[in-house]
Coordinates of C-alpha atoms and ligand atoms in Angstrom, one line a residue:
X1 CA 23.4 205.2 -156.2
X2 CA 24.8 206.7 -159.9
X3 CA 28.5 205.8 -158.4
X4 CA 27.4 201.8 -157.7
X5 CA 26.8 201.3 -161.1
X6 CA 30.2 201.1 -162.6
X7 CA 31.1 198.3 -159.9
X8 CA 27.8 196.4 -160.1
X9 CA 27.8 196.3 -164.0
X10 CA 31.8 195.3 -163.0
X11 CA 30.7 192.4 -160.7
X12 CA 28.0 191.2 -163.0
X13 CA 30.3 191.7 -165.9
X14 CA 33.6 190.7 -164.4
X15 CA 32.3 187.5 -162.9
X16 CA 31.1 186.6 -166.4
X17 CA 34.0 186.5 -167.3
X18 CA 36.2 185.7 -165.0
X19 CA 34.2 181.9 -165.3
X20 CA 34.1 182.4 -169.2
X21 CA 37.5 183.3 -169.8
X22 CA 39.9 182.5 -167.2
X23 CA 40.4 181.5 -163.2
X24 CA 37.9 179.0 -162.8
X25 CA 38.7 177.5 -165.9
X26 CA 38.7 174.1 -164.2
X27 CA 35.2 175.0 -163.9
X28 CA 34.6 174.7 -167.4
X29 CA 34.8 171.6 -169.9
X30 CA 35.1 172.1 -174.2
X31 CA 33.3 169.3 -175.3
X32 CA 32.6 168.2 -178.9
X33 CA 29.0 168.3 -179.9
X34 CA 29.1 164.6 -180.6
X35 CA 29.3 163.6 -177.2
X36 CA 25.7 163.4 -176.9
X37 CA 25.0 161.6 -179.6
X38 CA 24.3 157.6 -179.3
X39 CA 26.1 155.4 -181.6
X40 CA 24.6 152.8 -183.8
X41 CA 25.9 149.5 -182.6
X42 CA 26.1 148.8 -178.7
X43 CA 29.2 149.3 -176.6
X44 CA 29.7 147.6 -173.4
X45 CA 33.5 149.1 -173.0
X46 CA 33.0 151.7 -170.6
X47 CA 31.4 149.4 -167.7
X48 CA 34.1 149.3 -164.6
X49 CA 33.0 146.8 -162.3
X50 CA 34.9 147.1 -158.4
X51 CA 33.7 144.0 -157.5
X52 CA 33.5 142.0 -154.2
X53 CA 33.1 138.6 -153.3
X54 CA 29.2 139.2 -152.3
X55 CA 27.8 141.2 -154.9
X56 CA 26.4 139.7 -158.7
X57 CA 26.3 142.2 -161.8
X58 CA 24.0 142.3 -163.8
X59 CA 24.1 143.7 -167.4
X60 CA 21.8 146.8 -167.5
X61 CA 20.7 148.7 -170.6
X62 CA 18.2 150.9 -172.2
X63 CA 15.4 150.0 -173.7
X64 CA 15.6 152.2 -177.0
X65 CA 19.0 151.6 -177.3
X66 CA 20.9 149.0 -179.4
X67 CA 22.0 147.4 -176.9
X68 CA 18.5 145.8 -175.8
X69 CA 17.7 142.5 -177.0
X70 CA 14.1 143.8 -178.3
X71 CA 13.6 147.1 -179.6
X72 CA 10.4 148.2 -178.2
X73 CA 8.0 149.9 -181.2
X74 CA 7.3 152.6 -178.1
X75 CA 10.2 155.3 -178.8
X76 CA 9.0 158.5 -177.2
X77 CA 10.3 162.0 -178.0
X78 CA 12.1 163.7 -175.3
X79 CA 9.3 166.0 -174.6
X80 CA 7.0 163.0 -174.2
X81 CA 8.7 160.9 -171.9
X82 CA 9.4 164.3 -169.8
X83 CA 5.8 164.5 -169.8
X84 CA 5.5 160.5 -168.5
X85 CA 8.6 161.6 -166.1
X86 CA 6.4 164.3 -164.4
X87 CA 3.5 162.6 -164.0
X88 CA 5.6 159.8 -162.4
X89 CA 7.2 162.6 -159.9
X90 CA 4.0 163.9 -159.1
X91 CA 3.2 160.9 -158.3
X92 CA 6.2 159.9 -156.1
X93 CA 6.0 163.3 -154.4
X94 CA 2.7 163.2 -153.3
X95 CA 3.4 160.0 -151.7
X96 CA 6.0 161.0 -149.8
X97 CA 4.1 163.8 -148.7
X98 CA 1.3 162.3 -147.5
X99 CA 3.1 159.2 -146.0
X100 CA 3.6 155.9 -147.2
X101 CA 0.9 153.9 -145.8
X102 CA -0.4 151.6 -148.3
X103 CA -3.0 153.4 -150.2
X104 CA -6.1 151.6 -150.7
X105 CA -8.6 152.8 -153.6
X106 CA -12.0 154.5 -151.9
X107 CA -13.9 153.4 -154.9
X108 CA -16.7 150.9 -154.0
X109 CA -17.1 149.6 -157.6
X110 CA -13.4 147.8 -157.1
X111 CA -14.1 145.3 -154.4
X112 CA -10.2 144.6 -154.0
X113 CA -8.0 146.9 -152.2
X114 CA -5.4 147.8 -155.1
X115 CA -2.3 148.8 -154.6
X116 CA -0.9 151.9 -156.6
X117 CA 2.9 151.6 -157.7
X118 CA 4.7 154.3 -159.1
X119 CA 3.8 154.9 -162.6
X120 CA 5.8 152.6 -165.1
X121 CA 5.8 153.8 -168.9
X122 CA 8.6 156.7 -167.9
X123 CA 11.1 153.2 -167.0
X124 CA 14.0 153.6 -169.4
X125 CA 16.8 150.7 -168.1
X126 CA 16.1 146.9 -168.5
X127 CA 17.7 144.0 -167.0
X128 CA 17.8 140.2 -168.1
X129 CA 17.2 137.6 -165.7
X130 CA 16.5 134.0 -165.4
X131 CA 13.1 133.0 -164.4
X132 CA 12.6 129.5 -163.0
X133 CA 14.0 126.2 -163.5
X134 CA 15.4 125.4 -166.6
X135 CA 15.7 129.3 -166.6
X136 CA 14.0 131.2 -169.1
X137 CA 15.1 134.8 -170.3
X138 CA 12.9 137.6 -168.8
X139 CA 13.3 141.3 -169.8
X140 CA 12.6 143.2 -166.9
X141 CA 12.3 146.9 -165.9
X142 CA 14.4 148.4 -163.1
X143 CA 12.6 150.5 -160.7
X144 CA 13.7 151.8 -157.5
X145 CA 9.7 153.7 -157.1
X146 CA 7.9 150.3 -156.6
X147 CA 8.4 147.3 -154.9
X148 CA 6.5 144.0 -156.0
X149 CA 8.2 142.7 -158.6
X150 CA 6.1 141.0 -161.4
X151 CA 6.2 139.0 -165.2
X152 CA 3.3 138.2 -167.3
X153 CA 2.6 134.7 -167.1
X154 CA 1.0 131.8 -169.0
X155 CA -2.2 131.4 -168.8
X156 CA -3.3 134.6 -170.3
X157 CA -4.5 135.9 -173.9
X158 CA -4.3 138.4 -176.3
X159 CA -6.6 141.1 -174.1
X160 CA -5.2 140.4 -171.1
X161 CA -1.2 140.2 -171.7
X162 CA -0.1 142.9 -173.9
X163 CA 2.5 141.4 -176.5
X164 CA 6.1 140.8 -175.6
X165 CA 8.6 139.7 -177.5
X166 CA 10.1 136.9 -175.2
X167 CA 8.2 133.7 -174.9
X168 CA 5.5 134.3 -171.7
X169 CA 6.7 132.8 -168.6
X170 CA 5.1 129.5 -168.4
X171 CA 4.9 128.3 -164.4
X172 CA 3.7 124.6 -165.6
X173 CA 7.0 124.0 -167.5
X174 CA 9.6 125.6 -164.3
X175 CA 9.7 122.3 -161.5
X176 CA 10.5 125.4 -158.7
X177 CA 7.6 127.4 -159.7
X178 CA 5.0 127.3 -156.7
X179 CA 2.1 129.6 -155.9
X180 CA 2.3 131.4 -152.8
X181 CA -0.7 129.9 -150.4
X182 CA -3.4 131.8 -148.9
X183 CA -2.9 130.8 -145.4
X184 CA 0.8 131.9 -145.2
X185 CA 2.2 134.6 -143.8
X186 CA 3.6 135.7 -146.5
X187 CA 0.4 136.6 -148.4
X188 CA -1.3 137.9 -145.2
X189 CA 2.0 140.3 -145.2
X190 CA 1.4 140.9 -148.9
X191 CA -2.5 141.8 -148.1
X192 CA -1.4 143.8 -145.3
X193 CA 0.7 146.1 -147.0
X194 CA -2.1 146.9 -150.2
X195 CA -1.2 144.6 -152.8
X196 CA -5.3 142.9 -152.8
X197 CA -4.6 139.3 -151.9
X198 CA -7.9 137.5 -153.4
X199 CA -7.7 134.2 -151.8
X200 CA -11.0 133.4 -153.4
X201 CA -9.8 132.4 -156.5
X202 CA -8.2 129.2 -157.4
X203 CA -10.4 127.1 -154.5
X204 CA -9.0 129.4 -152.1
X205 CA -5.1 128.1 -152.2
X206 CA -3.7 130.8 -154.3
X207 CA -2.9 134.3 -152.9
X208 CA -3.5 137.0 -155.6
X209 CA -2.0 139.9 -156.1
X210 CA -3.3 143.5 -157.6
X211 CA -1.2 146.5 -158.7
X212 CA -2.4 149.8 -160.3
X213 CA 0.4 152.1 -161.2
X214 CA 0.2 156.0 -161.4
X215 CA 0.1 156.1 -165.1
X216 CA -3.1 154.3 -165.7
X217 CA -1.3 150.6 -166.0
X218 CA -2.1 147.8 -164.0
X219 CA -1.6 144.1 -163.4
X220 CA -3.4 141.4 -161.3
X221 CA -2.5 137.8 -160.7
X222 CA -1.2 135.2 -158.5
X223 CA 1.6 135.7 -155.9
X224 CA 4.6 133.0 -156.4
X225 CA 7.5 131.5 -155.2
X226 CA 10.2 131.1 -158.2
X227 CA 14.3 130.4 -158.6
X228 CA 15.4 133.7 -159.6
X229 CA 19.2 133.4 -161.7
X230 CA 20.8 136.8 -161.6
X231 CA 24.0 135.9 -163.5
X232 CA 25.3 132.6 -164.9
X233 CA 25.5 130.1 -161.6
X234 CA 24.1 132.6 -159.2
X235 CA 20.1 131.5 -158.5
X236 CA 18.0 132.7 -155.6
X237 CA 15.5 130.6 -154.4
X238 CA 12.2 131.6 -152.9
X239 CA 11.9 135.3 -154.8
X240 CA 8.5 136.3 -154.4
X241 CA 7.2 137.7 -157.2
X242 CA 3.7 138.4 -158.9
X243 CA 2.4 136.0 -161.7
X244 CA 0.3 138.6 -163.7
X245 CA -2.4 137.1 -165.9
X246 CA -4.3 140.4 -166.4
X247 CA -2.6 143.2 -167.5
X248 CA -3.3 146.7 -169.0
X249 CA -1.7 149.9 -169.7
X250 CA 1.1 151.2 -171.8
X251 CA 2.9 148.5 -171.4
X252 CA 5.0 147.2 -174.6
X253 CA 7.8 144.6 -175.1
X254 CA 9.8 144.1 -172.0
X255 CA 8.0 141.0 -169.5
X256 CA 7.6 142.7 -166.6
X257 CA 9.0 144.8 -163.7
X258 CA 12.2 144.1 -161.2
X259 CA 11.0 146.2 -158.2
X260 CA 14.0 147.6 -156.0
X261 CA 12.3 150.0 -153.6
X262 CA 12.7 150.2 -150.2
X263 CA 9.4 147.9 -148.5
X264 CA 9.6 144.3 -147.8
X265 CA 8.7 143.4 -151.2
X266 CA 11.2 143.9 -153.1
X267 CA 13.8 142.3 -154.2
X268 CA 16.7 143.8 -152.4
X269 CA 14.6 143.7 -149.2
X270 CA 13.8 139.6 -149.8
X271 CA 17.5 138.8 -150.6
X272 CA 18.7 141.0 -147.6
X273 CA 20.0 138.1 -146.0
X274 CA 22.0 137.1 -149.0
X275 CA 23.4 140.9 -150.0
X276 CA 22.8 143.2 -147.2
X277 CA 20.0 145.2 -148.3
X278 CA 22.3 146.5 -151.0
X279 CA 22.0 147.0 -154.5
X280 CA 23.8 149.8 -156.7
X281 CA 23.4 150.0 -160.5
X282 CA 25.5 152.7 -163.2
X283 CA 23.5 154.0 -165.6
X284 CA 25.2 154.6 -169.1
X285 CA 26.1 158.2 -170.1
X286 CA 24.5 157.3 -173.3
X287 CA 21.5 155.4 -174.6
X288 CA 24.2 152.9 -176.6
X289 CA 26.2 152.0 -173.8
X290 CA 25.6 149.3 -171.2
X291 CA 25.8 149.7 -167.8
X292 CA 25.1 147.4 -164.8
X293 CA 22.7 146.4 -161.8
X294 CA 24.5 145.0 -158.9
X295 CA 23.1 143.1 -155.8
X296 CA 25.4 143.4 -152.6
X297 CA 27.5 146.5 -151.3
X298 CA 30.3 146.7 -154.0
X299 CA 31.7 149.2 -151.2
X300 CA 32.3 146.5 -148.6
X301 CA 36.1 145.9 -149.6
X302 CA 39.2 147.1 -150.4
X303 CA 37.7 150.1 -152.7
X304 CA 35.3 151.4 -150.2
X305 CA 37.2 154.8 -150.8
X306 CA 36.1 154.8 -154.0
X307 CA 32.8 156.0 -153.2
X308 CA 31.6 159.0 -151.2
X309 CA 28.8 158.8 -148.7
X310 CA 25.0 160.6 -147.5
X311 CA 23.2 159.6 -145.1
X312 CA 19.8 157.3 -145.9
X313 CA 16.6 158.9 -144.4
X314 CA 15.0 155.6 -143.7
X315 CA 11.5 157.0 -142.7
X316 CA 10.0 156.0 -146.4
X317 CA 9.2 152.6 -147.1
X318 CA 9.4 152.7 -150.9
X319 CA 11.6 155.7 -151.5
X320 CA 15.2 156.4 -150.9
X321 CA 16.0 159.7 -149.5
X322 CA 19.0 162.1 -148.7
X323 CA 19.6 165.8 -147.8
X324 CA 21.2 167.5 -150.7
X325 CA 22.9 170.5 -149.3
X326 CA 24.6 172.9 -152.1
X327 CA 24.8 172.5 -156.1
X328 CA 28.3 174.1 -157.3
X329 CA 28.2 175.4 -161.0
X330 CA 31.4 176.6 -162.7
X331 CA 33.3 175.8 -159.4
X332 CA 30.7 178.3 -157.7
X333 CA 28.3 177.5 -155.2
X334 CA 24.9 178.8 -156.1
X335 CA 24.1 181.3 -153.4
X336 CA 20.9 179.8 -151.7
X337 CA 20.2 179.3 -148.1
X338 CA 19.9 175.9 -146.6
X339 CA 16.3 175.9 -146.0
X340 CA 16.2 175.5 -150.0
X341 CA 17.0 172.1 -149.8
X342 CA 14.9 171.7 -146.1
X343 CA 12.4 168.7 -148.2
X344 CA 15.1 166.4 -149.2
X345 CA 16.2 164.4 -152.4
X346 CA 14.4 161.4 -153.5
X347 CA 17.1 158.9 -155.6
X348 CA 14.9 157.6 -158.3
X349 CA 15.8 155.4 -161.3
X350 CA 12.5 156.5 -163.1
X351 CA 12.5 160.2 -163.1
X352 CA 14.1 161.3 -165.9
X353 CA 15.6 165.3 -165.4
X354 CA 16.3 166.0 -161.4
X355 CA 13.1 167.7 -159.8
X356 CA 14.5 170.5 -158.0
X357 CA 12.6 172.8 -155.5
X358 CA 11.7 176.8 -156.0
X359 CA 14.7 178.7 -154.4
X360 CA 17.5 176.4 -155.7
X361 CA 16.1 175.8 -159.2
X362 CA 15.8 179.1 -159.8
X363 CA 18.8 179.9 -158.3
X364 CA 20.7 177.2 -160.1
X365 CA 19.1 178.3 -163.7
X366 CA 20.4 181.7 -163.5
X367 CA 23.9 180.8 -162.4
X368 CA 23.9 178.3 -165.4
X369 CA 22.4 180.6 -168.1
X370 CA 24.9 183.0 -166.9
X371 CA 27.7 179.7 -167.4
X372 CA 26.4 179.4 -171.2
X373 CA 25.8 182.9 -171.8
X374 CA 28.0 182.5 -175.1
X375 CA 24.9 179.8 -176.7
X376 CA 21.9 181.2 -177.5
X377 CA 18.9 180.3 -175.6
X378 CA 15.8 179.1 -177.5
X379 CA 12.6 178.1 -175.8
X380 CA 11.6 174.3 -175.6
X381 CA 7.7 172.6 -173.8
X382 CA 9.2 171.1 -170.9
X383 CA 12.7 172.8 -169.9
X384 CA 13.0 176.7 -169.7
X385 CA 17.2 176.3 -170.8
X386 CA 17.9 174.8 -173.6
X387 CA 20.3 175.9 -176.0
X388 CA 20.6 176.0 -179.8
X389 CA 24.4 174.2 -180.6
X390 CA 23.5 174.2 -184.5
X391 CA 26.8 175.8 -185.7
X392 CA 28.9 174.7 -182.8
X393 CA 31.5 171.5 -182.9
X394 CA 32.0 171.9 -179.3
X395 CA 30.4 173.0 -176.2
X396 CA 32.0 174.5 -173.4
X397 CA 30.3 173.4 -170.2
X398 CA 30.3 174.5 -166.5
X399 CA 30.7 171.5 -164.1
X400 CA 27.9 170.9 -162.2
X401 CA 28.6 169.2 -158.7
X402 CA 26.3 168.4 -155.9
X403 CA 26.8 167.6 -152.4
X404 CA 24.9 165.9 -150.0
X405 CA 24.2 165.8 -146.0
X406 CA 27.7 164.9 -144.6
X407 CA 30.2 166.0 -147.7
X408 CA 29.4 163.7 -150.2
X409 CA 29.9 165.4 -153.5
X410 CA 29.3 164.2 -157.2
X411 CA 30.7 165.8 -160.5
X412 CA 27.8 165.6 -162.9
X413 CA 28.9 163.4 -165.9
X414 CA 30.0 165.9 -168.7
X415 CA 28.0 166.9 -170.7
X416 CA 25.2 163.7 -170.2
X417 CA 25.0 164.3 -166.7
X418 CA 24.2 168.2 -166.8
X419 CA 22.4 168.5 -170.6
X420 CA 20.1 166.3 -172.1
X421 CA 18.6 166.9 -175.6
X422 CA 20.7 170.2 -175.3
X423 CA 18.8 171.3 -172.1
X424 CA 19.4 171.9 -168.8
X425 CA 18.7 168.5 -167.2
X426 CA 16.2 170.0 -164.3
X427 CA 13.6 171.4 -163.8
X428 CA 11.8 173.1 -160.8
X429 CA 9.8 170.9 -158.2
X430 CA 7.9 172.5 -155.6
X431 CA 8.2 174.2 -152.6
X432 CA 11.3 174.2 -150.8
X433 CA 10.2 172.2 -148.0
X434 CA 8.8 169.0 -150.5
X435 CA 10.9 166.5 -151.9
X436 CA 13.0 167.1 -154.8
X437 CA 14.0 164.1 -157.4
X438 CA 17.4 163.0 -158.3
X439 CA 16.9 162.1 -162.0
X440 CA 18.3 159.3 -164.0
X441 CA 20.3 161.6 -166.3
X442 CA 22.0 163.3 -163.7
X443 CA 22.9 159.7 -162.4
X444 CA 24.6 158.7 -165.7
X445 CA 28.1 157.0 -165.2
X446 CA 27.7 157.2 -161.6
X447 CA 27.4 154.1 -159.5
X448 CA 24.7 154.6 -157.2
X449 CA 25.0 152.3 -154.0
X450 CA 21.7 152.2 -152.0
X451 CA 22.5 150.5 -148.7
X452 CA 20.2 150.1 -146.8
X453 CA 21.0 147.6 -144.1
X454 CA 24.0 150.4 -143.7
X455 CA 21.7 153.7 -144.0
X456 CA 23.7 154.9 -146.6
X457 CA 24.0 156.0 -150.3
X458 CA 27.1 156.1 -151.8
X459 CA 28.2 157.1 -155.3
X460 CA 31.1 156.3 -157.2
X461 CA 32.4 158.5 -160.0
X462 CA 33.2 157.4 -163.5
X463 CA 32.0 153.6 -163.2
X464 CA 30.2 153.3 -166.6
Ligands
LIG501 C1 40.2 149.5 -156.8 O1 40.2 150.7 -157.5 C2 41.3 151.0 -158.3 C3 41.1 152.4 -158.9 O2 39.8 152.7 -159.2 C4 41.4 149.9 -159.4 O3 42.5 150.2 -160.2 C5 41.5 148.5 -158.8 O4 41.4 147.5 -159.7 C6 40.3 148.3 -157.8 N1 40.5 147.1 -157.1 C7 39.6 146.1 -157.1 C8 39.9 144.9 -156.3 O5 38.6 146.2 -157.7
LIG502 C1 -9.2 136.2 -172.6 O1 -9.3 135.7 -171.3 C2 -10.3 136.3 -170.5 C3 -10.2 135.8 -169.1 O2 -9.9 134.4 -169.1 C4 -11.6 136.1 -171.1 O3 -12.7 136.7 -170.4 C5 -11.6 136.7 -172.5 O4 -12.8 136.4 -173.2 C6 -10.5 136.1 -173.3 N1 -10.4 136.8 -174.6 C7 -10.1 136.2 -175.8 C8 -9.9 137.1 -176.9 O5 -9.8 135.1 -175.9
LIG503 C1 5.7 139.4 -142.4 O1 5.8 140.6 -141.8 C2 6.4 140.6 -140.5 C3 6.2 141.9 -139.8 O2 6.7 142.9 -140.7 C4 7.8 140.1 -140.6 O3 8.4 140.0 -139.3 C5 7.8 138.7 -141.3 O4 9.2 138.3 -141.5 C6 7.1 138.7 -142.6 N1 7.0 137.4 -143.1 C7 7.1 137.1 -144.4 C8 7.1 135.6 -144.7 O5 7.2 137.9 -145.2
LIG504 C1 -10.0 137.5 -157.2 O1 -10.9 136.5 -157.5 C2 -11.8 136.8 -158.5 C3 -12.7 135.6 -158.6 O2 -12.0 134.4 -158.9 C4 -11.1 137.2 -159.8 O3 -12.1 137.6 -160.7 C5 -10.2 138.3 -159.5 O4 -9.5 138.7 -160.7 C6 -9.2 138.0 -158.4 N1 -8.4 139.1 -158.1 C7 -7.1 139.0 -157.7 C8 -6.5 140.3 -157.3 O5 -6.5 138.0 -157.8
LIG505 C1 17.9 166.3 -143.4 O1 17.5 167.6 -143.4 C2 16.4 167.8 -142.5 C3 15.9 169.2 -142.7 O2 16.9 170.1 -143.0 C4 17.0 167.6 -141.1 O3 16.0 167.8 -140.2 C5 17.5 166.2 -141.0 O4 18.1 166.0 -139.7 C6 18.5 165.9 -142.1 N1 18.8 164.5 -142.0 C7 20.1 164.0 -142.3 C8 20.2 162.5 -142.2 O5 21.0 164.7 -142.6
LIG506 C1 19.5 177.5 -184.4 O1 20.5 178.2 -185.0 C2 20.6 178.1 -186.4 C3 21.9 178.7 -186.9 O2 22.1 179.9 -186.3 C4 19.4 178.7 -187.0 O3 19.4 178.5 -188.4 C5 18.1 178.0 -186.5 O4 17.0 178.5 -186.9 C6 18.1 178.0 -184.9 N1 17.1 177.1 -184.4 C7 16.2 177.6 -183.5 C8 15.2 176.6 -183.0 O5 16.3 178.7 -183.0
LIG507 C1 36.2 174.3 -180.2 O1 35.8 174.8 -181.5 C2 36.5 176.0 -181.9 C3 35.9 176.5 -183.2 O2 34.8 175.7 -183.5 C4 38.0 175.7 -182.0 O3 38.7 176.9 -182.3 C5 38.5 175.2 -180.7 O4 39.9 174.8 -180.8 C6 37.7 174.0 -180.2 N1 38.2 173.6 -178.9 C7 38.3 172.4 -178.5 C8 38.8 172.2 -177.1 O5 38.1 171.4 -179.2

C-alpha cells in the first residue's frame, strides 16, 4: 500500500494542478470581480434578437432591477429568496412525482375545488403587455411552473387586491373585454382541469376561476376573454385569462402572472395555432440588464444552427423536462454514472440555483471545490461552496458545461451562470431517480427555446 502513496498524492496533486496551472487552461476563465456586480442605470445593449418572421419579442426584465418600470418595496436577500426558491422546488418536485392530475384540496371547509399553482413570490423576471382594447400597460410575472394566467381586476378593494403600482385593469372601460360563460366549453375545460369554476355567481353567466399557489398566495375571480398586445401592432384576440377580484399572499407591485407552462391554459398552449407551441425567453446575466420573452420558434429559419437540441419529455402537463446526461467542470467530466441523472431535469424560470440530485451534486461540488481550491471557502445558510473574493480583483473560474439527452451542450455563462452571490449556483435535490431543476441563474444569457409542438428544447449561447 506504503508504495501507492507517492502516485495517489501525485494524481490528486498533479491533477490540481494540471487544471490550475496549465493544460486545460481553456477550462479556466480570469474574470474581474466586478462582473457580478449590477450597474446602477439599465442596459438593454446586450440583447441579440435571431429573429423570424413568426415570432414577437418581448422586453423581459427583473423586477429588483433598474430596468423595471416599478421597483417593488419587496427586495429579498439572496438567502431569502433561496429559501422561497426551495419551497417552490419542493413544490414542483413533488408534483412531478406524484403526477400531474389536477389536485383538488381534501378540505371540506373549501367548497370549491382549488387549483394549486406553483408557488409565485420566488418569480424574479417581468414582462409588459397590453391588456385590452385601448390597451392598458400590465406588469406581469413570467412563469414556466403554472399555467392560468391572471391580472387583478376592477372591481376589488383595498383587502382584496393587494396594491400595484399600475392602474387596476378595468374590464368596463376595454370594448373586447368579455366574461367567459358558464355553459361553454371552455369553462367546463377550465373546471375540469382544477381551476374551481363557480358558475353560481354573477346569475350563473360567469365562469370563475380559483388559484392557490404553493407559497400560501392565492387568487379567485372570473374567467375572461381579452385582446392580449404583445408588442406594438401584434394583438391576440381571445386570450383566456383570469379576472382576479380576490387576492392574497405576498404578492406586491407587479399586476399579475403570464403563465407559460405546458397545460392547455397557458398562453403558449392557447396561441399554439398562431406560434407553434413555442416560446423561448434569455434571461440577463445580470439583474441590470434586459433580456427578452419571445412567442414562436426563433429556431425555425435560417439560424436554426444556432441553437443545440434535447429532447422534450412530454409526459408532464405543466412542466418541461429533459435528460441531462454529464456536467463537465474545467473541461472534465465529473465522474458519475448515468443512473445519476435517471430522474430528469425540470427547465424552470422560477427556481433560482439548479436543484441537482445526490450522486451528481456531490460529485460536481467536489470537482468544483477542487477547481477553486486557490479561494478560500467560508460557510453560507443555503449553499455549502461559497467563496470569500474580499482581496481579489479577479476570479479564475472553471467552465461549467452541461449536456443533455442527444449532445446538446451549454457553457454556463461566466461567472453569472456558475456563481451567484459568490456561491456555487446548485444545490443538491434528492434522490437520483427524482427530478432535478434547471435554475434561472444557470440559464442566464442563454436563450431557452421550449418547443413544444416540436418536442424539443433548444438553447442558444450568448443571446443576452
Ligand atoms: C444568424 O446568426 C449570425 C451569427 O450569430 C448573425 O450574424 C446573423 O445576423 C443571424 N441572421 C439572422 C437572419 O438573424
Ligand atoms: C372589500 O370587498 C369585500 C368583497 O366585496 C367586502 O366584503 C369588504 O368589506 C370590502 N372591504 C373594504 C375595506 O371595503
Ligand atoms: C376543451 O378540452 C378538449 C379536450 O382536451 C379540447 O379538445 C377542446 O379544444 C377544449 N376546448 C376549449 C374551448 O378549450
Ligand atoms: C363562487 O360564488 C360564490 C357566491 O357568489 C362566491 O362567494 C365565490 O367567491 C365564488 N368563487 C369563485 C371561485 O368564483
Ligand atoms: C430519459 O431518461 C430516462 C431514464 O434514464 C429514459 O428512460 C428515457 O428514455 C430518456 N428519455 C429521453 C427522451 O432521452
Ligand atoms: C474574507 O476575507 C477577508 C480578507 O482576508 C477577511 O477580512 C474577512 O473576515 C473574510 N470574511 C469571511 C466571512 O470569512
Ligand atoms: C488577476 O489579478 C492578478 C493580481 O490581482 C494580476 O496579477 C493578474 O494579471 C490578473 N489577471 C487578469 C487576467 O486580469
Amino acid at each position: 500500500m506504503a508504495s501507492l502513496l507517492p502516485l495517489l498524492a501525485c494524481v490528486i496533486l498533479c491533477t490540481y494542478y494540471s487544471l490550475a496551472h496549465g493544460g486545460k487552461e481553456h477550462g479556466f476563465v480570469a474574470v474581474p470581480t466586478t462582473a457580478s456586480e449590477p450597474e446602477a442605470v439599465c442596459s438593454t445593449s446586450r440583447v441579440r434578437l435571431d429573429p423570424e418572421s413568426n415570432t414577437v419579442f418581448v422586453p423581459l426584465v427583473h423586477l429588483h432591477g433598474p430596468c423595471a418600470a416599478t421597483q417593488s418595496s419587496d427586495k429579498p436577500s439572496f438567502s431569502e429568496r433561496l429559501r422561497r426558491s426551495r419551497a417552490r422546488s419542493k413544490y414542483i418536485m413533488s408534483r412531478v412525482s406524484k403526477g400531474m392530475e389536477g389536485t383538488t384540496r381534501d378540505d371540506a371547509s373549501v367548497s370549491i375545488p382549488t387549483h394549486l399553482g406553483g408557488s409565485v413570490d420566488s418569480l424574479e423576471y417581468v414582462v409588459t403587455v397590453g391588456l385590452g382594447t385601448p390597451a392598458v400597460s400590465q406588469v406581469l410575472l413570467m412563469d414556466t411552473g403554472s399555467d392560468l394566467s391572471w391580472v387583478q381586476c376592477k372591481p376589488c378593494n383595498s383587502t382584496t387586491c393587494y396594491p400595484q403600482n399600475d392602474p387596476l385593469f378595468d374590464p368596463s372601460k376595454s370594448s373586447t373585454y368579455a366574461p367567459v360563460p358558464c355553459n361553454t366549453d371552455a369553462c367546463r375545460n377550465l373546471t375540469g382541469n382544477g381551476y374551481g369554476g363557480n358558475c353560481t355567481s354573477g346569475g350563473g353567466a360567469q365562469c370563475g376561476f380559483a388559484i392557490t399557489y404553493g407559497d400560501g398566495s392565492q387568487t379567485t375571480g372570473v374567467y375572461s376573454n381579452e385582446a392580449l398586445t404583445l408588442a406594438p401592432g401584434v394583438a391576440v384576440k381571445d386570450f383566456h385569462f383570469g379576472c382576479g377580484h380576490d387576492q392574497g399572499g405576498n404578492n406586491d407591485k407587479y399586476d399579475g402572472l403570464l403563465s407559460l407552462g405546458g397545460a392547455p391554459e397557458s398562453l403558449v398552449m392557447q396561441m399554439s395555432s398562431v406560434y407553434g407551441g413555442a416560446f423561448s425567453y434569455c434571461l440577463p446575466a445580470l439583474s441590470s440588464q434586459a433580456g427578452f420573452l419571445a412567442l414562436g420558434a426563433t429556431s425555425s429559419g435560417v439560424n436554426a444552427s444556432s441553437f443545440v437540441f434535447t429532447p422534450m419529455i412530454q409526459e408532464q402537463k405543466t412542466y418541461y423536462l429533459v435528460n441531462m446526461t454529464r456536467i463537465t467542470v474545467g473541461g472534465e467530466s465529473i465522474d458519475v454514472p448515468q443512473s445519476a441523472f435517471s430522474g430528469g431535469m425540470i427547465i424552470d424560470s422560477g427556481t433560482v440555483v439548479t436543484q441537482l440530485q445526490h450522486t451528481a451534486y456531490n460529485a460536481l461540488k467536489v470537482v468544483f471545490r477542487r477547481a477553486m481550491a486557490a479561494y478560500p471557502l467560508v460557510p453560507n445558510g443555503e449553499l455549502d461552496t461559497c467563496y470569500n473574493f474580499t482581496g481579489y480583483s479577479n476570479v479564475t473560474v472553471p467552465r461549467v458545461a452541461l449536456t443533455f439527452s442527444g449532445g446538446a451542450t451549454i457553457d454556463l455563462d461566466v461567472p453569472n451562470g456558475i456563481l451567484s452571490d459568490d456561491c456555487l449556483a446548485f444545490r443538491e435535490s434528492g434522490p437520483d431517480d427524482q427530478a432535478g431543476i434547471l435554475g434561472n441563474v444557470n440559464q442566464r444569457t442563454l436563450e431557452v427555446l421550449y418547443d413544444v409542438g416540436r418536442g424539443r428544447v433548444g438553447f442558444r449561447a450568448a443571446a443576452c
